Coordinates of N, CA and C in Angstrom, one line a residue:
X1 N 69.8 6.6 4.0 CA 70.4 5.8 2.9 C 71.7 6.5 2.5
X2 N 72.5 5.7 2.3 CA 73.9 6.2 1.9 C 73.8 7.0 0.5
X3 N 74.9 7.7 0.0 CA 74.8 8.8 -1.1 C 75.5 7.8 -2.2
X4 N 75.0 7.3 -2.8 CA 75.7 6.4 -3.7 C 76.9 7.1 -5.3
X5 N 78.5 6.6 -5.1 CA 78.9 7.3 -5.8 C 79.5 6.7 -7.0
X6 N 79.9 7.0 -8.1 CA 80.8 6.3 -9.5 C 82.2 7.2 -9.5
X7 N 83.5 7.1 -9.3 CA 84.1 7.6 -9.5 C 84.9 7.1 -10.6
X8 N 84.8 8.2 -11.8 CA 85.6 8.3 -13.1 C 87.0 9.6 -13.6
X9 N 87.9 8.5 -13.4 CA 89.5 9.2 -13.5 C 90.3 8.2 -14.5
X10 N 91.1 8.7 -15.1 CA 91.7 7.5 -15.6 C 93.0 7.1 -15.1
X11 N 93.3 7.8 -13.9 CA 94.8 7.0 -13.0 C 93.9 6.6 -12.1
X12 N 94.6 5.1 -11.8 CA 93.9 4.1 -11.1 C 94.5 4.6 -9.7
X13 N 95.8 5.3 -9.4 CA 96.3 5.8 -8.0 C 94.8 6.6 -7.4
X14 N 94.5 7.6 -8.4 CA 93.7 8.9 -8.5 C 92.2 8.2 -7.6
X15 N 91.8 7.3 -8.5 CA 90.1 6.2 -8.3 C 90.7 5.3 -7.1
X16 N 91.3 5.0 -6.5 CA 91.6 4.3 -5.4 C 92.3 5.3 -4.3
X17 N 92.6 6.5 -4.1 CA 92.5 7.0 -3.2 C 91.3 7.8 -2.8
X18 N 90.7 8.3 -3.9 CA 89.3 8.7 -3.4 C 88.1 7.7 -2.9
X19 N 88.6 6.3 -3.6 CA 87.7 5.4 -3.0 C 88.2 5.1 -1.3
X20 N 89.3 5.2 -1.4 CA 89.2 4.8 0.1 C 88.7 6.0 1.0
X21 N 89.0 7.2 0.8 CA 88.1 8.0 1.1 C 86.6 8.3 1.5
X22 N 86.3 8.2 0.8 CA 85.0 7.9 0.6 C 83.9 6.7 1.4
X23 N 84.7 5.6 1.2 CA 84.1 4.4 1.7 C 84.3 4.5 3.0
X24 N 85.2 4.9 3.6 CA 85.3 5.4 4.9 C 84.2 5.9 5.8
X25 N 83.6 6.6 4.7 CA 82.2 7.8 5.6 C 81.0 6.5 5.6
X26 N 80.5 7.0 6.5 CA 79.1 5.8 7.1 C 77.8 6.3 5.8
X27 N 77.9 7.2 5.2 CA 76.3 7.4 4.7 C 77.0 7.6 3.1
X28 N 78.2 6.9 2.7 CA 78.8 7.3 1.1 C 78.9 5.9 0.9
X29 N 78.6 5.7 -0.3 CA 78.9 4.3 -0.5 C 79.7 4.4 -2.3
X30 N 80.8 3.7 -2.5 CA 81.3 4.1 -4.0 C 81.0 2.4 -4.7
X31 N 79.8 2.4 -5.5 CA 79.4 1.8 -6.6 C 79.9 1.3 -7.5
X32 N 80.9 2.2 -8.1 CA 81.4 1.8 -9.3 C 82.7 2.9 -9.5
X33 N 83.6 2.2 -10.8 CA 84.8 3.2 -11.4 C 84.3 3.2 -12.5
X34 N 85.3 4.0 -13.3 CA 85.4 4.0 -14.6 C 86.7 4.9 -14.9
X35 N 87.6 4.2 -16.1 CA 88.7 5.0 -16.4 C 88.6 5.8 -17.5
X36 N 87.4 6.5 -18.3 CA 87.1 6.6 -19.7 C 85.5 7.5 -19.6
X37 N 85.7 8.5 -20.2 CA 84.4 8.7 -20.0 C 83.9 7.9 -20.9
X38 N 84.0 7.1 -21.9 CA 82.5 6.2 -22.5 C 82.3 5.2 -21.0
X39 N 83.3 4.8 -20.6 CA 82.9 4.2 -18.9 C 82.3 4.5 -18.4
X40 N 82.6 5.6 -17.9 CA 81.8 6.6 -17.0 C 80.3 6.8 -17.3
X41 N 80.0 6.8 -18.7 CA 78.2 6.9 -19.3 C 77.3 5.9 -19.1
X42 N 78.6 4.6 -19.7 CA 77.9 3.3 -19.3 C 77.8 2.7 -17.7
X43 N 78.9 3.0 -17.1 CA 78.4 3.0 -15.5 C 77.1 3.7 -14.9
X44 N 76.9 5.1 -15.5 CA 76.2 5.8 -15.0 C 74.4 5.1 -15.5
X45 N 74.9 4.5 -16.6 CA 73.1 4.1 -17.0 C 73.1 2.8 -16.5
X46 N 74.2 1.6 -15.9 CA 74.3 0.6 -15.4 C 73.5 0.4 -13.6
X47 N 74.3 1.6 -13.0 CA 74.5 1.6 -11.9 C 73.3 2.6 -11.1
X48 N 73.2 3.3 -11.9 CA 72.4 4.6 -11.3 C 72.5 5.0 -9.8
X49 N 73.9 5.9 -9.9 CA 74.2 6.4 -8.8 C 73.7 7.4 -8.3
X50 N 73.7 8.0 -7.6 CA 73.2 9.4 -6.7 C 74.0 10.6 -7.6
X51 N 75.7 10.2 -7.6 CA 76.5 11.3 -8.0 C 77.7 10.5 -8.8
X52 N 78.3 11.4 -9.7 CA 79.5 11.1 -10.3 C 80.5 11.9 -10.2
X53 N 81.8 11.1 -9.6 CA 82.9 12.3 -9.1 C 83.5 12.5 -10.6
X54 N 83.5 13.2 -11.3 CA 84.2 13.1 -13.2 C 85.2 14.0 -13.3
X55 N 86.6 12.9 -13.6 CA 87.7 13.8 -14.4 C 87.4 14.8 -15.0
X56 N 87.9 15.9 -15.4 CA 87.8 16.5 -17.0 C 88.7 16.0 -18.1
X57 N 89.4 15.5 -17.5 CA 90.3 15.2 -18.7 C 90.5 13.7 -18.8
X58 N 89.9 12.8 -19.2 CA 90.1 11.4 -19.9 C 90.1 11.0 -21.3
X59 N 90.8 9.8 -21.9 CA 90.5 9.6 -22.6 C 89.4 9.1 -23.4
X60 N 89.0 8.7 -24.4 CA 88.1 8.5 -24.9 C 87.1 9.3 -25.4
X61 N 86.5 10.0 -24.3 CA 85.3 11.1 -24.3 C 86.5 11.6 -22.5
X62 N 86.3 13.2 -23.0 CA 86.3 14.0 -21.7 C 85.8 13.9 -21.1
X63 N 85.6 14.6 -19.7 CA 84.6 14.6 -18.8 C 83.5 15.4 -19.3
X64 N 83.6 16.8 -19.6 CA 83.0 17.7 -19.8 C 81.3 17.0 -20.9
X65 N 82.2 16.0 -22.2 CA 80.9 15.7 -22.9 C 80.8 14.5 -22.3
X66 N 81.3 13.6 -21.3 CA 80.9 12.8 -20.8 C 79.6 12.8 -19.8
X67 N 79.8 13.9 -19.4 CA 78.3 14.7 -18.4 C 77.3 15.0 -19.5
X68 N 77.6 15.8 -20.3 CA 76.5 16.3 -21.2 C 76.0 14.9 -22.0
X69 N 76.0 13.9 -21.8 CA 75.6 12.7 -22.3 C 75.1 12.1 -21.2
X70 N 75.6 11.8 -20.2 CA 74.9 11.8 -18.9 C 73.6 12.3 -18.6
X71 N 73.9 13.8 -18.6 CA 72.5 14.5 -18.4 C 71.6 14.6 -19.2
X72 N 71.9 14.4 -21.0 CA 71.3 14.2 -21.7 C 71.0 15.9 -22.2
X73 N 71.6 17.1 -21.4 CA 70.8 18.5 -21.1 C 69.6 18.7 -20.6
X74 N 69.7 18.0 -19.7 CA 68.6 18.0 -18.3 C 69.0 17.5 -17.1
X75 N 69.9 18.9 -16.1 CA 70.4 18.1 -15.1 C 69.2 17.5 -14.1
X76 N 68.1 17.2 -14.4 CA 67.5 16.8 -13.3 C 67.3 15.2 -13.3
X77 N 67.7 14.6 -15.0 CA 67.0 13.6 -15.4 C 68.6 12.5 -14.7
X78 N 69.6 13.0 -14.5 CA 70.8 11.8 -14.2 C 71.0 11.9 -12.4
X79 N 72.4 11.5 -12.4 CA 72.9 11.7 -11.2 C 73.4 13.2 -10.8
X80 N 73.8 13.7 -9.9 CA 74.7 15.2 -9.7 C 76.0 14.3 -9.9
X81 N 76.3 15.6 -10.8 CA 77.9 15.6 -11.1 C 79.0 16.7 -10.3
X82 N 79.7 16.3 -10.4 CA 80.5 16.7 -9.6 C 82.4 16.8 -10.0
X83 N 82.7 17.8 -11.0 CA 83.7 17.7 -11.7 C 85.0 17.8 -10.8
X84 N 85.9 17.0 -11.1 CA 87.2 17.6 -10.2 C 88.6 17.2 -11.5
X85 N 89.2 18.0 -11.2 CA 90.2 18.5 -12.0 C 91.9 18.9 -11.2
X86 N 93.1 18.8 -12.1 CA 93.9 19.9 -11.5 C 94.2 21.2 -12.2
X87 N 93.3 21.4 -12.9 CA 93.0 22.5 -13.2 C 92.1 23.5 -12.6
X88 N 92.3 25.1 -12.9 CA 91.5 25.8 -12.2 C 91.2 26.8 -13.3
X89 N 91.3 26.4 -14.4 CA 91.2 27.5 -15.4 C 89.8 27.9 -16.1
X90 N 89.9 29.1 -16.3 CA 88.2 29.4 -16.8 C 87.5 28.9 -17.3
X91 N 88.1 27.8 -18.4 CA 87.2 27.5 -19.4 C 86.8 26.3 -19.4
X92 N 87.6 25.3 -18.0 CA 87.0 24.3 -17.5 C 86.0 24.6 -16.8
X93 N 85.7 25.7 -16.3 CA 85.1 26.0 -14.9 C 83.5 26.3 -15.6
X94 N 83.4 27.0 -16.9 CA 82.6 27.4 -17.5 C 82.1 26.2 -18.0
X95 N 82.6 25.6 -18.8 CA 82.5 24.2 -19.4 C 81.7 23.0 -18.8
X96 N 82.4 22.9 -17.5 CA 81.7 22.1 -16.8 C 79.9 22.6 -16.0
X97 N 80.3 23.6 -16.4 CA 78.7 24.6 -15.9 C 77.6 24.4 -16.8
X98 N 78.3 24.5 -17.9 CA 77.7 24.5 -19.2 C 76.9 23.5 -19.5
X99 N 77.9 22.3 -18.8 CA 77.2 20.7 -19.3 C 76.5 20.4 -18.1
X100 N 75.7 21.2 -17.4 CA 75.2 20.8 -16.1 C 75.6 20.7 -14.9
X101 N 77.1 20.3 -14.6 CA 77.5 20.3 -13.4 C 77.3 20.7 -12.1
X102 N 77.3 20.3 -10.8 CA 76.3 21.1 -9.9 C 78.1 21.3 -9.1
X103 N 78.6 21.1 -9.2 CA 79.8 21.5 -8.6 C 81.2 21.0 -9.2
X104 N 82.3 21.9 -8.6 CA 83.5 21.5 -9.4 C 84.7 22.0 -8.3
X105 N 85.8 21.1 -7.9 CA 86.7 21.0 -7.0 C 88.4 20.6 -7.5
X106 N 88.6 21.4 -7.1 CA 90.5 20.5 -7.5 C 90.9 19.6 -6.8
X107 N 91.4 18.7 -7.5 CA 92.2 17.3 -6.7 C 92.7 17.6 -5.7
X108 N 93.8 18.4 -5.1 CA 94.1 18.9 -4.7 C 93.7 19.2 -3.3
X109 N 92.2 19.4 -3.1 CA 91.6 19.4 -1.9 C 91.4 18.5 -1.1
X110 N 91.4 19.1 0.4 CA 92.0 18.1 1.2 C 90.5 17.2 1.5
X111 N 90.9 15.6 2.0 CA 89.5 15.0 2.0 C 88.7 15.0 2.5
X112 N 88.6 16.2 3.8 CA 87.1 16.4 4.2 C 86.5 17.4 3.7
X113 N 87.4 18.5 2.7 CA 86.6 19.2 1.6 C 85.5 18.2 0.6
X114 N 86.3 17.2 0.3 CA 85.9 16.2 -0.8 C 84.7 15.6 -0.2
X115 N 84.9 15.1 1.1 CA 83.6 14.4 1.4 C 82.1 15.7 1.6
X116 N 82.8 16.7 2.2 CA 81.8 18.1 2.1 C 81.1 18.3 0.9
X117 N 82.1 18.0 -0.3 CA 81.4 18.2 -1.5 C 80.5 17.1 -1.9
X118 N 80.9 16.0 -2.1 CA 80.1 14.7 -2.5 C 78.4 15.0 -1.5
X119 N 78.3 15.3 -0.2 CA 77.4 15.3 0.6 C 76.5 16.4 0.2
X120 N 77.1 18.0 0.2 CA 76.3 19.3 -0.8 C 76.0 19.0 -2.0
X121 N 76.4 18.2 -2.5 CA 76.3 18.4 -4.3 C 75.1 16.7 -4.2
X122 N 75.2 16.1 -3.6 CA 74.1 15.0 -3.5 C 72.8 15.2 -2.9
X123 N 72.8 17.0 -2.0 CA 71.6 16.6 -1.3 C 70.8 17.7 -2.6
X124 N 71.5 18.3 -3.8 CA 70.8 19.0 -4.4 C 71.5 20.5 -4.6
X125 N 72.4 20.8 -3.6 CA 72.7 22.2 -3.8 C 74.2 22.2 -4.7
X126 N 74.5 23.7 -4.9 CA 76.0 23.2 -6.0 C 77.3 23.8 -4.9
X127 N 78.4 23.6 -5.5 CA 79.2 23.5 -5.1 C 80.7 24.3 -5.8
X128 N 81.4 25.4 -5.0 CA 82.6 25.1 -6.2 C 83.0 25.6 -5.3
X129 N 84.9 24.8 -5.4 CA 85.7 25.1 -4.2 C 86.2 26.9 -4.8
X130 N 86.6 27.1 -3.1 CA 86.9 28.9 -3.1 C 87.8 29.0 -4.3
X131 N 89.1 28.5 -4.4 CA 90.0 28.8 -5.5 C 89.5 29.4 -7.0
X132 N 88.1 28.2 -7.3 CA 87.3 28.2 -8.5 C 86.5 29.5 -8.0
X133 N 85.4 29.8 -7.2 CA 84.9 30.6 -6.9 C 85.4 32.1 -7.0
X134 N 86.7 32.0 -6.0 CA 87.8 33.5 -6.8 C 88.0 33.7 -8.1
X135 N 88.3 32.8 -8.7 CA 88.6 32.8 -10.3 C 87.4 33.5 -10.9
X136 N 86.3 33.0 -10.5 CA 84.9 33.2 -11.2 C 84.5 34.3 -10.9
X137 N 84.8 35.7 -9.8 CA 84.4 36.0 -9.5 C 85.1 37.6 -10.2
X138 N 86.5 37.0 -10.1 CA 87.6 38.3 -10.9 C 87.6 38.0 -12.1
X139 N 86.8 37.1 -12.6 CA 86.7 37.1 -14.7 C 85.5 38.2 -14.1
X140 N 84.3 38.2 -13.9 CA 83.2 38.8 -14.1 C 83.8 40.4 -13.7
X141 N 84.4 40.3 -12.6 CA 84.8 42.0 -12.6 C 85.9 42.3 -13.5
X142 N 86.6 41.6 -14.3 CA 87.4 42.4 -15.0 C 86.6 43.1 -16.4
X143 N 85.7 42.4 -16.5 CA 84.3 42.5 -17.8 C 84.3 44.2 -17.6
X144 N 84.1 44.7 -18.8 CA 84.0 46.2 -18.1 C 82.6 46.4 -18.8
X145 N 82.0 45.3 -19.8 CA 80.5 45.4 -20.4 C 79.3 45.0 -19.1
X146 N 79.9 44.8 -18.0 CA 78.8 45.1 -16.9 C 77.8 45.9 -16.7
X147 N 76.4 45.4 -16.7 CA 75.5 47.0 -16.2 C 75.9 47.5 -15.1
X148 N 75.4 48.1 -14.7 CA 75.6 48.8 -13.7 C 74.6 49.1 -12.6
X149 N 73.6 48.4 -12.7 CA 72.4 48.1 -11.8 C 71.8 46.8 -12.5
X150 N 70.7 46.3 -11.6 CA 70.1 44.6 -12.0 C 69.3 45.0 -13.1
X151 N 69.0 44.3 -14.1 CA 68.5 43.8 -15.1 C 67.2 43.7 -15.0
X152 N 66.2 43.5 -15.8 CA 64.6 43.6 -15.8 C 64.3 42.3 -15.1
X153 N 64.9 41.6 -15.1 CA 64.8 39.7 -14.8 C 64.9 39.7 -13.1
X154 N 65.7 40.5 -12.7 CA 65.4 40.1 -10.6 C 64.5 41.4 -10.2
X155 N 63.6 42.3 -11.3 CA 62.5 42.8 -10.4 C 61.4 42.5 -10.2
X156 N 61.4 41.0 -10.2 CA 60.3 39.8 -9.7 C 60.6 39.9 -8.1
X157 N 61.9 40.4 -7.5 CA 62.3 39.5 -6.2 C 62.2 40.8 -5.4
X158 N 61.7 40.7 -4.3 CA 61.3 41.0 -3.1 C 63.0 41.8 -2.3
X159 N 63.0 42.8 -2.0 CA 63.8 43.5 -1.7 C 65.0 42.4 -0.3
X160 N 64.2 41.6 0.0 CA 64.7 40.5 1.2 C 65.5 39.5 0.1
X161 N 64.9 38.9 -0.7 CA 65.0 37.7 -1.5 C 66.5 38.5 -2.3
X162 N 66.7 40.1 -3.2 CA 67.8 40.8 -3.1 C 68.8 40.4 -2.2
X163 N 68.9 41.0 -0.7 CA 69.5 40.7 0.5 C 70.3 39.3 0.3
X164 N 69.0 37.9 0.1 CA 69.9 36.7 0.3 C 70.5 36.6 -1.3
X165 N 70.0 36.9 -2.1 CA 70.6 36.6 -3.5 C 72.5 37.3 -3.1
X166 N 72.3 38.6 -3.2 CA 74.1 39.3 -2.7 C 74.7 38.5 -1.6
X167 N 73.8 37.9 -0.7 CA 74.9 37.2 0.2 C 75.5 35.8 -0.2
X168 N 74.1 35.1 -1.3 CA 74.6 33.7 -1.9 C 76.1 33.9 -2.9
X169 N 76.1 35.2 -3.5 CA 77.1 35.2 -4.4 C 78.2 35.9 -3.9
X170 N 78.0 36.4 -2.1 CA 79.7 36.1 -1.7 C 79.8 34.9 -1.1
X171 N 79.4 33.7 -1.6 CA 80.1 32.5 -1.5 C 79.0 32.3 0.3
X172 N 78.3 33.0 0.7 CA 77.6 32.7 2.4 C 76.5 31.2 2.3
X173 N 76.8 30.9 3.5 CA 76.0 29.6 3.4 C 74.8 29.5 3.7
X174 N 73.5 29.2 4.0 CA 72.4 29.2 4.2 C 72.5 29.7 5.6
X175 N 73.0 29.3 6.6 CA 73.7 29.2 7.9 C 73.5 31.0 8.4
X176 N 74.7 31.5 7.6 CA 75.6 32.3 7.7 C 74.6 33.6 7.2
X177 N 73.9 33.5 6.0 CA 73.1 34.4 5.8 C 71.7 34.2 6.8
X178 N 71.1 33.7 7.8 CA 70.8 33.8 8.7 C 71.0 34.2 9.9
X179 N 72.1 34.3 10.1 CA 72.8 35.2 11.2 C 72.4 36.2 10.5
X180 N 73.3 36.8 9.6 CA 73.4 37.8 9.5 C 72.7 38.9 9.2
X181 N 71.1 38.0 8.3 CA 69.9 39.0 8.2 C 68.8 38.5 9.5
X182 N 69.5 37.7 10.2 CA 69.1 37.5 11.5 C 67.6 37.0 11.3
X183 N 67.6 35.7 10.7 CA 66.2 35.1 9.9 C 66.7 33.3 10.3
X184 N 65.4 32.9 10.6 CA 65.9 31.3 11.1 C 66.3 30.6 9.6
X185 N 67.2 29.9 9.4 CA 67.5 29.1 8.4 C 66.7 28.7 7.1
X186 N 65.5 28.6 7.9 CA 64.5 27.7 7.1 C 64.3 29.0 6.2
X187 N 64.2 29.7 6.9 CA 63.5 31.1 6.0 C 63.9 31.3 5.0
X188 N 65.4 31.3 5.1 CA 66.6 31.6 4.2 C 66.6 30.4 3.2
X189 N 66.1 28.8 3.0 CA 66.4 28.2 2.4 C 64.7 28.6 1.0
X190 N 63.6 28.8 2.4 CA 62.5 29.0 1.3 C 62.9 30.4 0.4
X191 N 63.5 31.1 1.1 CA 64.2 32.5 -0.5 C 65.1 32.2 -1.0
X192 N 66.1 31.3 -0.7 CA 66.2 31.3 -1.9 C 65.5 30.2 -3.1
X193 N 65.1 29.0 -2.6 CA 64.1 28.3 -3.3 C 63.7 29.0 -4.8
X194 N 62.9 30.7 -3.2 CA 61.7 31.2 -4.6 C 62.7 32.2 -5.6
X195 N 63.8 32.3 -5.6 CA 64.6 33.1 -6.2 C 65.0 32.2 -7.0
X196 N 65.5 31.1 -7.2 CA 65.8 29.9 -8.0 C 64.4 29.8 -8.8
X197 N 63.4 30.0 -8.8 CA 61.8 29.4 -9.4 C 61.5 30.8 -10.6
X198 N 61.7 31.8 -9.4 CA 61.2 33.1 -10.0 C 62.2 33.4 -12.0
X199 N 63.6 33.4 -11.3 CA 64.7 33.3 -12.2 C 64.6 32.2 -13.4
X200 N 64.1 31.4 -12.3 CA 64.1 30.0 -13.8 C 65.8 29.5 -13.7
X201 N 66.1 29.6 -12.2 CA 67.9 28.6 -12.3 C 67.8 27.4 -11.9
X202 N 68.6 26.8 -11.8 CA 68.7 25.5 -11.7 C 69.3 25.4 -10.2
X203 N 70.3 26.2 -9.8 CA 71.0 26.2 -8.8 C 71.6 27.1 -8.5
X204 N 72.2 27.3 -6.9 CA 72.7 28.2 -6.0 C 73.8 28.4 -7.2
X205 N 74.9 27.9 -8.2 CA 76.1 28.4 -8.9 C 75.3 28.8 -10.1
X206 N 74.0 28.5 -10.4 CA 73.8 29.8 -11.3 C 73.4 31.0 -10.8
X207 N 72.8 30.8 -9.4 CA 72.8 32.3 -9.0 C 73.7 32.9 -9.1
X208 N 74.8 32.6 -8.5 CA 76.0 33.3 -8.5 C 76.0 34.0 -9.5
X209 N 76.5 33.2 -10.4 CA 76.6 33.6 -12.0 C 75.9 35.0 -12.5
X210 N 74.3 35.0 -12.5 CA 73.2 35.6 -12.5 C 73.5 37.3 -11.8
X211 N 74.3 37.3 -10.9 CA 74.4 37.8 -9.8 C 75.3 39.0 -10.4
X212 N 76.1 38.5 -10.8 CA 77.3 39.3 -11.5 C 77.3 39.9 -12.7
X213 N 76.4 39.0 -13.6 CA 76.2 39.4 -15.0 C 75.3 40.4 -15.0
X214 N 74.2 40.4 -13.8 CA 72.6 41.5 -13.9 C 73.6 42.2 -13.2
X215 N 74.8 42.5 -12.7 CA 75.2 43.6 -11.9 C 74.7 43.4 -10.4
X216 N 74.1 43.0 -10.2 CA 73.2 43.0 -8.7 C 74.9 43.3 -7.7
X217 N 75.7 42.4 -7.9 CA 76.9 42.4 -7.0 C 78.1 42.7 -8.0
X218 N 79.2 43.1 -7.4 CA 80.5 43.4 -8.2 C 81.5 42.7 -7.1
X219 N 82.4 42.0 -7.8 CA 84.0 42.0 -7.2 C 84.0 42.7 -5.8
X220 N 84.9 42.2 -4.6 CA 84.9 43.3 -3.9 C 84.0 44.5 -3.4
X221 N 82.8 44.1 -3.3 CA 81.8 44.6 -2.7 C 80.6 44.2 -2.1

């Protein structure tokens, strides 16, 4: 079944190039616009998409509380969001995390990035393009109130389940951390699963997150 999408921007250039985009792919289908996030809410409870591509910045209502109305503060109960912005600045990046978002991309990216995202952030996993990812990565190392080893909270996890946690937060893909701990895929998706369960996250970008703040990983290492 196709990944059914609502895209909400309030330049109509912006929502009509991504729709042609989009519509292009055989298994995406785009449902609905909206130029406003009060649009965007009522689309979303109208239409009941899979995913919402959401501005951050519209009138009416933002993106940011436009999601958190969406999700109601339960990303499980709406569609995956999927923020995009031309911005890359921290406190969208946080913001949009905050209100549930399972991924966040700049306009800016080229459109088989875009379709990459819409597809990862629909089948359940999160998403943030590298640019965002760098940014997020050099706020946490510039922090100097970092521990300096993990926290009481990841000595639930199995010295393996460690292994794929450090490799999910240099940005490695399910794929790639299988090569590399030389484990078939599947293996790698059931650790991290139980890493996500054990932790109580919601998702691969709160591990991340998780990752940096217990110390487990630093910047450049």
């Amino acid at each position: 079944m196709a990944v059914t999408v609502v895209i909400a921007d309030d330049q109509t250039m912006v929502r009509q190039s991504f729709r042609a985009v989009l519509d292009a792919q055989p298994d995406i289908e785009v449902v609905g616009e909206a130029s406003t996030g009060i649009e965007a809410v009522a689309a979303c409870d109208r239409l009941r998409p899979d995913l919402v591509l959401m501005d951050v910045r519209m009138p009416e209502l933002d993106g940011l509380a436009a999601t958190r109305r969406i999700l109601g503060g339960d990303p499980d109960r709406g569609p995956r969001v999927l923020m995009l912005t031309t911005f890359d600045a921290d406190e969208y990046v946080y913001g949009a995390l905050a209100a549930g978002a399972s991924g966040f991309l700049l306009k800016d990216s080229p459109p088989e990035e875009l379709t990459h995202a819409v597809r990862v952030v629909a089948a359940g996993e999160a998403l943030l393009s590298p640019k965002v990812t760098r940014a997020l990565i050099a706020d946490y190392a510039a922090r100097p109130t970092l521990p300096a080893s993990p926290n009481g909270t990841l000595s639930a996890l199995t010295d393996r389940e460690l292994d794929v946690m450090k490799l999910v937060a240099a940005g490695q893909s399910n794929a790639e951390i299988a090569a590399e701990l030389v484990l078939a895929e599947q293996t790698v998706k059931t650790h991290v699963s139980r890493i996500l369960n054990k932790l109580d996250l919601r998702d691969r970008t709160q591990m991340v997150v998780c990752a940096y703040e217990s110390g487990l990983v630093r910047a450049g290492r």
